[in-house]
Amino acid sequence: MADSVEKYLQDSGYSNEYKSGFSAIKNEYRPKIKVQNPRHLAGSMDIDKACQKGEPTAPRWDYLVAVRKNDIENLALIEVHGAEKSGEVDVLIKKKEWLTRWLSRAGLTHFKKKFIWLSTGSIKITAQSKYAKKLALSGISFPMSVTPPLDTKVEYN
């Protein structure tokens, strides 16, 4: 596969952080991230951990998951974060702004992406609220407890 996420991460100095399958995802979160066919899972990276030393105070995003869909790799960018308070929406937006800059530095902007908020607990934000609209405008999914299958149910843009 010529245009692989792994190649771009190697070229940008993140070769050690990119892992096969869900290896880079903390064990406690793996059951919440779904794929229909495990062979569609190209790899994963703990972005937060990889960038912690160089940017210790930045609002870093958590995970990148590369998923093959119709022989093309797409990025599921997953932030594991509480959704109990509406103020967390602004936190996620700041994290996405940081992530957008990081994706550019890593050479990954041309891949189709989905920004997914995976909630660590109950979701208190309502789907009809101004906060939900703010999320939608920012391109971040409404918080969810478990992802839909990333290889079959997620539309990447």
XYZ file of C-alpha atoms in Angstrom:
157
model
C 0.000 0.000 0.000
C 1.831 3.087 -1.247
C 0.013 5.820 0.678
C 0.125 4.449 4.203
C -0.173 6.301 7.480
C 2.787 4.282 8.776
C 5.083 5.623 6.033
C 4.189 9.249 6.837
C 4.708 8.684 10.552
C 8.110 7.132 9.856
C 9.072 10.064 7.640
C 8.057 12.532 10.363
C 9.961 10.743 13.146
C 7.134 8.817 14.829
C 8.057 5.314 13.648
C 8.516 3.981 17.195
C 5.134 5.265 18.358
C 3.052 3.707 15.560
C 1.990 0.185 16.553
C 0.183 -2.643 14.799
C -3.513 -3.115 15.504
C -4.740 -1.563 18.754
C -1.348 -1.982 20.484
C -0.945 1.754 21.140
C -4.389 2.054 22.769
C -4.598 1.609 26.545
C -6.133 -1.779 27.408
C -9.085 -0.206 29.204
C -10.204 1.636 26.033
C -9.686 -1.106 23.451
C -13.108 -2.760 23.994
C -14.786 0.601 23.289
C -13.199 0.987 19.846
C -14.851 -1.300 17.296
C -13.877 -2.666 13.898
C -15.985 -5.195 11.993
C -12.973 -6.941 10.471
C -9.685 -6.782 12.420
C -7.739 -7.047 9.135
C -9.037 -3.557 8.301
C -7.119 -2.143 11.257
C -3.774 -0.865 9.960
C -2.350 0.450 13.217
C -2.591 2.910 16.083
C -0.628 5.593 17.849
C -0.849 7.193 21.275
C -0.408 10.792 20.105
C -0.649 12.175 23.634
C 2.200 9.994 24.876
C 4.332 10.568 21.760
C 4.089 14.357 22.087
C 4.115 14.693 25.887
C 7.844 15.318 26.247
C 8.095 17.873 23.447
C 4.836 19.671 24.293
C 4.140 18.999 27.984
C 1.526 21.736 28.451
C -0.223 21.483 25.058
C -3.853 20.336 24.915
C -2.864 17.076 23.187
C -5.308 14.683 21.475
C -5.206 11.020 22.553
C -5.192 8.495 19.712
C -4.836 7.918 16.017
C -6.252 4.693 14.564
C -5.533 3.927 10.897
C -8.359 1.981 9.273
C -8.418 0.477 5.775
C -11.701 1.111 4.019
C -11.957 0.040 0.367
C -8.135 -0.366 0.288
C -7.607 3.245 1.359
C -6.326 4.184 4.799
C -8.385 6.639 6.828
C -7.757 8.195 10.225
C -10.037 7.723 13.204
C -8.770 10.340 15.653
C -10.093 9.400 19.077
C -10.130 11.561 22.193
C -11.018 9.698 25.393
C -12.503 12.361 27.657
C -15.324 12.904 30.123
C -18.605 14.344 28.841
C -20.276 15.076 32.173
C -19.978 18.877 31.805
C -20.826 21.049 28.830
C -17.585 23.006 29.351
C -15.674 19.964 28.116
C -16.786 20.860 24.580
C -14.402 23.832 24.591
C -11.615 21.578 25.894
C -12.183 19.160 22.993
C -12.199 22.001 20.465
C -8.831 23.254 21.783
C -7.460 19.716 21.560
C -8.674 19.420 17.973
C -7.010 22.741 17.086
C -3.739 21.367 18.459
C -4.301 18.070 16.618
C -4.860 19.851 13.299
C -1.454 21.510 13.649
C 0.152 18.185 14.610
C -1.433 16.401 11.618
C 0.092 19.037 9.369
C 3.557 18.608 10.925
C 3.248 14.817 10.553
C 2.194 15.116 6.888
C -1.188 13.474 7.474
C -3.578 16.231 6.375
C -4.486 14.595 3.055
C -5.927 11.445 4.666
C -9.687 11.323 5.227
C -10.426 11.709 8.922
C -13.064 11.402 11.607
C -12.687 13.156 14.974
C -14.324 10.953 17.606
C -15.110 11.812 21.223
C -15.138 8.636 23.301
C -16.669 9.419 26.682
C -15.132 8.007 29.857
C -18.422 8.136 31.758
C -21.961 9.363 31.487
C -22.826 11.817 28.743
C -24.628 14.872 30.118
C -24.508 16.949 26.928
C -27.820 16.709 25.078
C -28.039 16.198 21.334
C -30.200 19.327 20.874
C -28.051 21.678 22.954
C -25.917 24.576 21.770
C -22.904 22.511 22.839
C -23.849 19.721 20.435
C -24.131 22.301 17.662
C -20.722 23.704 18.611
C -19.237 20.208 18.365
C -20.839 19.624 14.982
C -19.499 22.927 13.666
C -16.015 21.998 14.866
C -16.163 18.605 13.128
C -16.016 16.527 16.314
C -18.502 13.701 16.827
C -21.079 13.845 19.579
C -19.622 11.982 22.604
C -20.202 8.228 22.565
C -19.565 5.337 24.947
C -18.473 2.927 22.202
C -17.503 3.712 18.626
C -19.477 2.314 15.718
C -17.355 -0.095 13.643
C -14.645 2.171 12.246
C -14.264 0.103 9.069
C -17.933 -0.183 8.079
C -20.132 2.410 9.816
C -17.931 5.512 9.984
C -17.866 8.012 7.135
C -14.514 9.725 6.794
C -14.246 13.262 5.418
